[in-house]
Coordinates of C-alpha atoms in Angstrom, one line a residue:
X1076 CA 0.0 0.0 0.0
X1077 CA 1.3 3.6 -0.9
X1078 CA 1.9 5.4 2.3
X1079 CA 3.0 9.2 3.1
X1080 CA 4.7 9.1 6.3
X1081 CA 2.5 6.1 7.5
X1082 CA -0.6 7.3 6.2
X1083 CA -2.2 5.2 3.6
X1084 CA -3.3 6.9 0.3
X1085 CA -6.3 6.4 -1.8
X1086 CA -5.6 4.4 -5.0
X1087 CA -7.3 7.7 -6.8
X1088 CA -4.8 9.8 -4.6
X1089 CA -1.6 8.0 -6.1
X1090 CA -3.4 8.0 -9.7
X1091 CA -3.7 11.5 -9.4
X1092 CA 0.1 11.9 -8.4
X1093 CA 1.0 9.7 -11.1
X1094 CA -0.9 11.8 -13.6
X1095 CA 0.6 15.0 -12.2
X1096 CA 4.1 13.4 -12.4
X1097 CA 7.1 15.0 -14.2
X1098 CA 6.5 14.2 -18.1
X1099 CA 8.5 16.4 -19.0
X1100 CA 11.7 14.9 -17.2
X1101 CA 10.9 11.7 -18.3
X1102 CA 10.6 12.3 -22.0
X1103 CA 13.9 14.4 -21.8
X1104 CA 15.6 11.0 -20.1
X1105 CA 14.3 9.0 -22.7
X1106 CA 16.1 11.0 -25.3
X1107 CA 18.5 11.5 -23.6
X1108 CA 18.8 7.0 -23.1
X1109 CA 18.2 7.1 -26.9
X1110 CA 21.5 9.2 -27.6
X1111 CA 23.5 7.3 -24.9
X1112 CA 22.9 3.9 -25.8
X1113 CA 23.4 5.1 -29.7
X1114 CA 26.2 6.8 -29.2
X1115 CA 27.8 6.6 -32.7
X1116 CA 24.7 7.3 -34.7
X1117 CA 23.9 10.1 -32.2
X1118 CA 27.6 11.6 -32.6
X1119 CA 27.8 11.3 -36.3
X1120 CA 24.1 12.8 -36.8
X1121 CA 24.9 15.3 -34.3
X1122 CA 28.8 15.7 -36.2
X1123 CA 26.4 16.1 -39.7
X1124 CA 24.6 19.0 -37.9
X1125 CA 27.9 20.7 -36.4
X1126 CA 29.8 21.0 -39.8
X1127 CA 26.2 22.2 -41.4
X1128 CA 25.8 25.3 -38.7
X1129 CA 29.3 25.5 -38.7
X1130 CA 29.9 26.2 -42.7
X1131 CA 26.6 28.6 -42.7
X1132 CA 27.4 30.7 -39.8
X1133 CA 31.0 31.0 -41.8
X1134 CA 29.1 31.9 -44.8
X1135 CA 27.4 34.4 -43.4
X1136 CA 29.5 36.1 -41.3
X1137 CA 32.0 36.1 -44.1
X1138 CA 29.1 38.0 -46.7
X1139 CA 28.1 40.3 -44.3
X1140 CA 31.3 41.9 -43.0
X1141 CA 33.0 41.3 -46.7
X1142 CA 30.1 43.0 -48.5
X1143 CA 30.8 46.1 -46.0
X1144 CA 34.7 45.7 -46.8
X1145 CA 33.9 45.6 -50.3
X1146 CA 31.7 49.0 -50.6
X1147 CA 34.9 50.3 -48.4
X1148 CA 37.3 49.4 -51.3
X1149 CA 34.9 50.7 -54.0
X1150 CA 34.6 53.6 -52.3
X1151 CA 38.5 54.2 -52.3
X1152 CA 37.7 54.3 -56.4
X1153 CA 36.2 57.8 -56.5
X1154 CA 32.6 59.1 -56.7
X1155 CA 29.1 57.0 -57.5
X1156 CA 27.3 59.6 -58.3
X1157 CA 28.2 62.9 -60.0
X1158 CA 25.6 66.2 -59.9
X1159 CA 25.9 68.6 -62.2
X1160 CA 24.0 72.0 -62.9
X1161 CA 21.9 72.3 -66.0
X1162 CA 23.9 74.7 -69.0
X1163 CA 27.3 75.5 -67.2
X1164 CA 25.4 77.4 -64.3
X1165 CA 25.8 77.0 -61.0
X1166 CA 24.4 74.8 -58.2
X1167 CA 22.4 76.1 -55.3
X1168 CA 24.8 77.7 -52.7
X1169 CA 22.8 75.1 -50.3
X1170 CA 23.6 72.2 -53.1
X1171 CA 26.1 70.7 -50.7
X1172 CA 23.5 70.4 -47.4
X1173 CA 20.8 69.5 -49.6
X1174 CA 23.6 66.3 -50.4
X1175 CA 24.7 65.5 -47.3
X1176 CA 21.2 66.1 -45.6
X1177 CA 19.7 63.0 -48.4
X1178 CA 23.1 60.5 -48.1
X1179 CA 24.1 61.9 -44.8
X1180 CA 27.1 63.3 -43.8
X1181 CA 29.6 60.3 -42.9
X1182 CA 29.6 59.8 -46.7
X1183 CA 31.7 62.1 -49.0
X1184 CA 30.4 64.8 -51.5
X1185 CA 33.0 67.3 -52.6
X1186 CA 32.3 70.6 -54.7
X1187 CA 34.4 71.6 -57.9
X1188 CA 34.5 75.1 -59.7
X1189 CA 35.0 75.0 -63.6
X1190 CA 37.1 78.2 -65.2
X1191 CA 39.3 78.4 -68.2
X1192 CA 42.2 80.9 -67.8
X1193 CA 44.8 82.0 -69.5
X1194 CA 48.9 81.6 -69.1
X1195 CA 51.2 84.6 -69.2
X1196 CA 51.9 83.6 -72.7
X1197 CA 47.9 83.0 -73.9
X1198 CA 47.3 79.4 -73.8
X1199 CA 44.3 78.1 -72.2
X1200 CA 44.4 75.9 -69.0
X1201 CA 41.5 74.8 -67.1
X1202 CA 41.3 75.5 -63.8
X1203 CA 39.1 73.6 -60.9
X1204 CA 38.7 75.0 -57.5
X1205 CA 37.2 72.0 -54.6
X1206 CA 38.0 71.4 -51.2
X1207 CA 41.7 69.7 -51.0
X1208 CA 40.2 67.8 -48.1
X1209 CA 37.4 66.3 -49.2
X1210 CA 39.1 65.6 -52.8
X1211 CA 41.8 63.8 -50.8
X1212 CA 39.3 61.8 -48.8
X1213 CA 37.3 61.2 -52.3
X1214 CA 39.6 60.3 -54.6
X1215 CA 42.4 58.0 -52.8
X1216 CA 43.7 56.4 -56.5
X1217 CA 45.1 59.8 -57.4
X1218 CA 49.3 60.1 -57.4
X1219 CA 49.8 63.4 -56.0
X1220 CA 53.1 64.0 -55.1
X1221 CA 52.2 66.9 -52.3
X1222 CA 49.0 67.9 -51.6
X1223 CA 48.6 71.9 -51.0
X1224 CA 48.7 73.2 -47.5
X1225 CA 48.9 76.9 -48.3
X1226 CA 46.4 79.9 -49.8
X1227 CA 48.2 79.9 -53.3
X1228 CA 49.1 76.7 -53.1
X1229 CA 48.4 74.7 -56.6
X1230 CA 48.1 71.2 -57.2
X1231 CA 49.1 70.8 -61.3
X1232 CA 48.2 68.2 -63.3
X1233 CA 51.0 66.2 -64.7
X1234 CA 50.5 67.7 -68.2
X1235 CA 49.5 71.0 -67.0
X1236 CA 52.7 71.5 -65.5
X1237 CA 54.5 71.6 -69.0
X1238 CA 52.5 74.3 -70.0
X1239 CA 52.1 76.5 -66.8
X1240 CA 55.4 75.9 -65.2
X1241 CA 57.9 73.4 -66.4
X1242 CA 60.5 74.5 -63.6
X1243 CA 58.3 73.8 -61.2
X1244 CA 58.6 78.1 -60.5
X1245 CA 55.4 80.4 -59.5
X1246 CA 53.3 81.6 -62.3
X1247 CA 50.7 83.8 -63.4
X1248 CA 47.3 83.0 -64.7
X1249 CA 44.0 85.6 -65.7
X1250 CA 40.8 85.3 -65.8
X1251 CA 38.2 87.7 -67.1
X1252 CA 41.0 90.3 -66.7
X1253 CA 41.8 89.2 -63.3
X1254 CA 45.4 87.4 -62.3
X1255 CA 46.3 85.4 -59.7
X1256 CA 50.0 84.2 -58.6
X1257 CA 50.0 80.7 -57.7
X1258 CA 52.9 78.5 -56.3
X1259 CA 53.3 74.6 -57.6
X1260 CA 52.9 72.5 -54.2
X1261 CA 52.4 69.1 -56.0
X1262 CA 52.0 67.3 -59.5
X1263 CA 48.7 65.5 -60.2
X1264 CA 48.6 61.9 -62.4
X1265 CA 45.8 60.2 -62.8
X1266 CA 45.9 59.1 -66.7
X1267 CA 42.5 60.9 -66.9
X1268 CA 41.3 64.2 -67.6
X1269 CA 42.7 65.4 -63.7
X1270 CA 46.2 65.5 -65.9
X1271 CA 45.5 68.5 -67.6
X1272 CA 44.0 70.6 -65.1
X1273 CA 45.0 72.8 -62.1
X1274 CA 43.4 72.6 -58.9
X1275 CA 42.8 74.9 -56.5
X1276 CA 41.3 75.7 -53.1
X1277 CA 37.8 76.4 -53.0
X1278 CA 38.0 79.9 -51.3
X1279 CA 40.6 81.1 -53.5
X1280 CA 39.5 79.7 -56.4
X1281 CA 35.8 82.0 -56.1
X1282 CA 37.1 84.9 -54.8
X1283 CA 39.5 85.3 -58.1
X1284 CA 36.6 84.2 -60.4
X1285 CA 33.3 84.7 -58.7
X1286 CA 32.2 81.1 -60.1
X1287 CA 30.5 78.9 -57.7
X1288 CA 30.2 74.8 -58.0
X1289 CA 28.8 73.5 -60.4
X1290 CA 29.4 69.9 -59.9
X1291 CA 29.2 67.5 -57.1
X1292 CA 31.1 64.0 -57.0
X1293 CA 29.2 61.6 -54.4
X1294 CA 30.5 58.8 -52.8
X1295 CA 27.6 57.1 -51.6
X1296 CA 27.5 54.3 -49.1
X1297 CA 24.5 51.7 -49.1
X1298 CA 23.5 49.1 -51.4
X1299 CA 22.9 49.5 -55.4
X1300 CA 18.8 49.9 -53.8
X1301 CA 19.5 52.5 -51.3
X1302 CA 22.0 54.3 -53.7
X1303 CA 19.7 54.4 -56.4
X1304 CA 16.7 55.4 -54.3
X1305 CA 19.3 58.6 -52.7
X1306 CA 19.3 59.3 -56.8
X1307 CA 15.7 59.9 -56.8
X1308 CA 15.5 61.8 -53.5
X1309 CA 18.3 64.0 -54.8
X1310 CA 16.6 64.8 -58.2
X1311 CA 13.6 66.0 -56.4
X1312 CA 15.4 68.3 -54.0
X1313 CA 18.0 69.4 -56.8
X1314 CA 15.6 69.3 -59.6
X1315 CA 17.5 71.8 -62.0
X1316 CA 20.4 69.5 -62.0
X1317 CA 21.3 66.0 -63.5
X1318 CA 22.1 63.7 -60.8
X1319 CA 23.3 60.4 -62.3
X1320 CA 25.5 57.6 -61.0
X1321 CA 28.8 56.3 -62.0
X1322 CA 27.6 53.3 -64.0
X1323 CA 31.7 51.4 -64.3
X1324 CA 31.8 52.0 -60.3
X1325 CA 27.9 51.1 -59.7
X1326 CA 28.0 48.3 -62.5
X1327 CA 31.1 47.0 -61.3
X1328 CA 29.9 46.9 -57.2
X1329 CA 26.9 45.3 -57.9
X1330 CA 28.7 42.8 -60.0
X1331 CA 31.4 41.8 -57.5
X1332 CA 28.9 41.9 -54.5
X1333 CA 26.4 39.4 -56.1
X1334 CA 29.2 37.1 -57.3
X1335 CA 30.4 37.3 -53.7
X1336 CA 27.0 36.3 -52.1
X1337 CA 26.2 33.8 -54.9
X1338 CA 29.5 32.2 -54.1
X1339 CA 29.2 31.9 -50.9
X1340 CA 25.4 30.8 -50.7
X1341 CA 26.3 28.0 -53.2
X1342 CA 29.2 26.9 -51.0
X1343 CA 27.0 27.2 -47.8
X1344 CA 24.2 25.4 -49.6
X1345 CA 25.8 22.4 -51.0
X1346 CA 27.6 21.5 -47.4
X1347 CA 24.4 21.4 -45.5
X1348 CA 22.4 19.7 -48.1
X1349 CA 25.8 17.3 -48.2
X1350 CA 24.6 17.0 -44.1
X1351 CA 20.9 16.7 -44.5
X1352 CA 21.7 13.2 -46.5
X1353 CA 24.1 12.1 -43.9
X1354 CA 22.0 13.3 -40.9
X1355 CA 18.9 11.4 -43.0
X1356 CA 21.0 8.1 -43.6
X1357 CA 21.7 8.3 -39.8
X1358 CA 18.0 9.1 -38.6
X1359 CA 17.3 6.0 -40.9
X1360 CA 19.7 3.5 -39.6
X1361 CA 18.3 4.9 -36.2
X1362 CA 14.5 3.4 -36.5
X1363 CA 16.0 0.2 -38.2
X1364 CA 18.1 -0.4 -35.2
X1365 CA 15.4 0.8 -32.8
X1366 CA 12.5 -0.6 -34.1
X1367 CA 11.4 -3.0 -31.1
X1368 CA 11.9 -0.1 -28.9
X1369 CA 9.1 1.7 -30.7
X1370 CA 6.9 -1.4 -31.1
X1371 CA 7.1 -1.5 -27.3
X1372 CA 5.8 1.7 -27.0
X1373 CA 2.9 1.7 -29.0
X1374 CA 2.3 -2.1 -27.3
X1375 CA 1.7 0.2 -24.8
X1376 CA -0.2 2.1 -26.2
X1377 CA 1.3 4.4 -27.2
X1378 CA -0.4 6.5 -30.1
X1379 CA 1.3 6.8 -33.5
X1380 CA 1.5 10.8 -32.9
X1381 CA 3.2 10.2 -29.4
X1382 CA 6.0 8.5 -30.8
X1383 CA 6.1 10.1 -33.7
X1384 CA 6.8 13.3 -31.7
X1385 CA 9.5 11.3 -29.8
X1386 CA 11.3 10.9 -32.4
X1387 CA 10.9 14.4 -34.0
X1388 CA 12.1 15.9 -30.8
X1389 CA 15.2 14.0 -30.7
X1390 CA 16.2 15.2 -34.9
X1391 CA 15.4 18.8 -33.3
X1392 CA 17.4 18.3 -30.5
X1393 CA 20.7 17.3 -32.3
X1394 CA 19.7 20.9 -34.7
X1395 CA 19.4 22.9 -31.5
X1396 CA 22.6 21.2 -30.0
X1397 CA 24.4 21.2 -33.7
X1398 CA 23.5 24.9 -34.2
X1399 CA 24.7 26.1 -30.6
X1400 CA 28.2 24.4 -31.7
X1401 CA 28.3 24.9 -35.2
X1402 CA 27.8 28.6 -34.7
X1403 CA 30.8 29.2 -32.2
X1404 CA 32.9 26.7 -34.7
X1405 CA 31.9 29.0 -37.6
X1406 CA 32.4 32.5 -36.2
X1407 CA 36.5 31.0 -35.7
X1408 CA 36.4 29.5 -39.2
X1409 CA 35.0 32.8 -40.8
X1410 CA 37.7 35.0 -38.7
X1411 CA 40.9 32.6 -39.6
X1412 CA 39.7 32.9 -43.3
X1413 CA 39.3 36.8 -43.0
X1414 CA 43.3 37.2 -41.4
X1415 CA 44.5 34.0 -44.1
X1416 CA 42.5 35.4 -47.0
X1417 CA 41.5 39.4 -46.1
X1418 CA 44.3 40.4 -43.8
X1419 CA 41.7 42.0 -41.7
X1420 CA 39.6 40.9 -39.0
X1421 CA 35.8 39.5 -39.5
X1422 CA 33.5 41.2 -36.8
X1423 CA 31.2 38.0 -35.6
X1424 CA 27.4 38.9 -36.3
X1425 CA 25.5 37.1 -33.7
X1426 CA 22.2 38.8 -35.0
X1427 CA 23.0 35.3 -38.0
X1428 CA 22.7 32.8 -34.9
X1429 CA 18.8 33.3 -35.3
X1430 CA 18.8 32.1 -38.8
X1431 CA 21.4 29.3 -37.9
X1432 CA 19.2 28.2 -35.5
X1433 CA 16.6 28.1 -37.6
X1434 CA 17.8 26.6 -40.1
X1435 CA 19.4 23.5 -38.4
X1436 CA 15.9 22.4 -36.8
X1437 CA 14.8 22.6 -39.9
X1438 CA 17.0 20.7 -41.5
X1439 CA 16.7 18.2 -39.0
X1440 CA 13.1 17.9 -39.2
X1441 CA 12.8 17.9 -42.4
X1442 CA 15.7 14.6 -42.8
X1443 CA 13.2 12.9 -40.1
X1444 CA 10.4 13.1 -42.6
X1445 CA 11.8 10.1 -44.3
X1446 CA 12.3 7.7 -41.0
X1447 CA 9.3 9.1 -39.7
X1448 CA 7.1 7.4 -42.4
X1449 CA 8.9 4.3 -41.7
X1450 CA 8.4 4.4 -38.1
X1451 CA 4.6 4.2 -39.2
X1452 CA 4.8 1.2 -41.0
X1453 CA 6.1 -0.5 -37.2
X1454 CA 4.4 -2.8 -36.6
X1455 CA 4.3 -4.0 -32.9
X1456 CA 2.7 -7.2 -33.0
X1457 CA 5.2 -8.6 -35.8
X1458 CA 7.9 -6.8 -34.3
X1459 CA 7.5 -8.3 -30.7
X1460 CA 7.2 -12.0 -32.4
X1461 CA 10.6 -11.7 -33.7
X1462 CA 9.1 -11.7 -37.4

């Protein structure tokens, strides 16, 4: 008889505890039997899972912080976008804020000046005023031997300079009957059209011709979507000008970055369907090995959703467990290929675990669909006759 400290309990009494008993704890020491007494089909279906989280969390931390690196590089390249004023006039003298207040102002927009002067001895020179800063910051593929650090300072493009000082001495230009006296403080080469200009600062530049910007190079961060949709805002707030991008740099970007994530989502893909067939081969060797354990289970009587549910909760359990490992495993995997391969570190994105996570249980679950249909076809009564 069931006593409690002597007493005796009613049979309904120790039903009731029965039925209030921990379910919970013994379902989780039944799979956790299962894995024990299966330990090599456990390890290798839980191994499959591993290498699965492990090779997308890789994946993905490698095309997130490599598509930011990328735009970095690009950016290094020059401008995306370029806005110039309608027939040779002038932008709006609040152009620049209207730019930086659409793309904000951690990206670069620098303003250039257009004049044609003259030499001392006639010969025409075009002449660009910007801001030697922001050009410097810009445009980080131009050879510039010294950049100016002085009012007068010029910086002379590489085929200028034959024309407007070959000994590298002071000269003279005009324009519109007004000179200027300017000093050589570098030479310019870019192979471009850069070569044959002179450059000059902003300031100086409009107080000796009175000629305001008329053009804006952009360097605009954000994906080919949020670039292009910066394009539209800008030609609403700038709509006298033609805003337009860069097509070889915007082209070229969006060509690289989708190669880079097709790449990478092929490679990701193929590994963990490569571990969905080895977790399924495992899950199916599991109910062929186990199959009088389940025919003793529904002999008593349990129902076919029951174990079922058993053995759907053990596939997710080796995701949950596989992800949780797989996704510490991939965040060192995607930072040694980023030193090996990048020479720079790969910042670990644990906003991807989610997805990781995810993923593997559904993997899992969706390898048990297979063995799942043949645990229905169990059938206990042939099972338990040895048949």
């Amino acid at each position: 008889m069931n006593t409690v400290l002597g007493t005796p309990l009613h049979p309904r009494q120790v039903a009731d505890r029965r039925a209030g008993g921990p379910h919970v704890s013994m379902f989780g020491r039944m799979l956790l039997r299962a894995a024990v007494l299966r330990r090599r089909r456990a390890a290798s279906a839980l191994l499959a899972m591993i290498v699965a989280a492990a090779v997308a969390t890789a994946m993905m931390n490698l095309y997130v912080d490599v598509q930011a690196k990328l735009r970095t590089e690009f950016r290094s390249y020059g401008a995306n976008l370029v806005i110039v004023a309608n027939n040779g006039e002038s932008l709006p003298a609040d152009a620049l804020t209207k730019v930086e207040s659409v793309i904000g102002k951690s990206t670069l927009a620098v303003p250039f000046s257009y004049a044609v002067a003259r030499t001392s001895d006639g010969q025409s020179v075009v002449v660009v005023g910007t801001d030697f800063a922001r050009a410097r910051q810009l445009n980080h593929w131009w050879k510039v031997s010294r950049w100016p650090d002085a009012p007068n300072d010029a910086l002379i493009g590489i085929r200028a300079a034959t024309v407007v000082s070959p000994n590298r001495q002071p000269f003279q230009l005009s324009f519109q009957s007004k000179a200027i006296r300017l000093i050589p403080a570098g030479l310019l080469q870019t192979g471009a059209g850069e070569d044959s200009r002179i450059y000059l600062d902003q300031s100086v530049f409009q107080n000796w011709t009175g000629i305001s910007p008329s053009t804006i190079e952009v360097a605009a961060n954000g994906t080919p979507a949020e670039v292009e949709a910066s394009i539209r805002r800008l030609k609403q707030l700038l709509a006298p000008a033609d805003v337009r991008p860069v097509r070889q740099i915007m082209e070229g970007e969006a060509n690289v970055l989708n190669k880079t994530r097709a790449t990478l989502y092929a490679s990701a893909t193929l590994v963990v369907l490569t571990s969905a067939l080895c977790l399924l081969a495992t899950l199916i060797g599991w109910v062929v090995d186990r199959k009088r354990d389940f025919a003793i289970m529904k002999a008593l009587g349990a129902s076919e959703l029951l174990v079922n549910g058993f053995f759907a909760a053990e596939a997710a359990a080796m995701g949950i467990i596989g992800a949780i490992f797989g996704f510490f495993i991939g965040i060192g995997v995607a930072a040694w290929i980023g030193r090996v391969n990048f020479h720079a570190p790969v910042v670990p994105r644990f906003s991807v675990f989610p997805y990781v996570l995810a993923g593997s249980i559904g993997v899992a679950l969706v390898s048990a669909i297979l063995p799942i249909v043949l645990l229905g076809k169990v059938q206990p009564a042939i099972i338990l006759r040895g048949e």
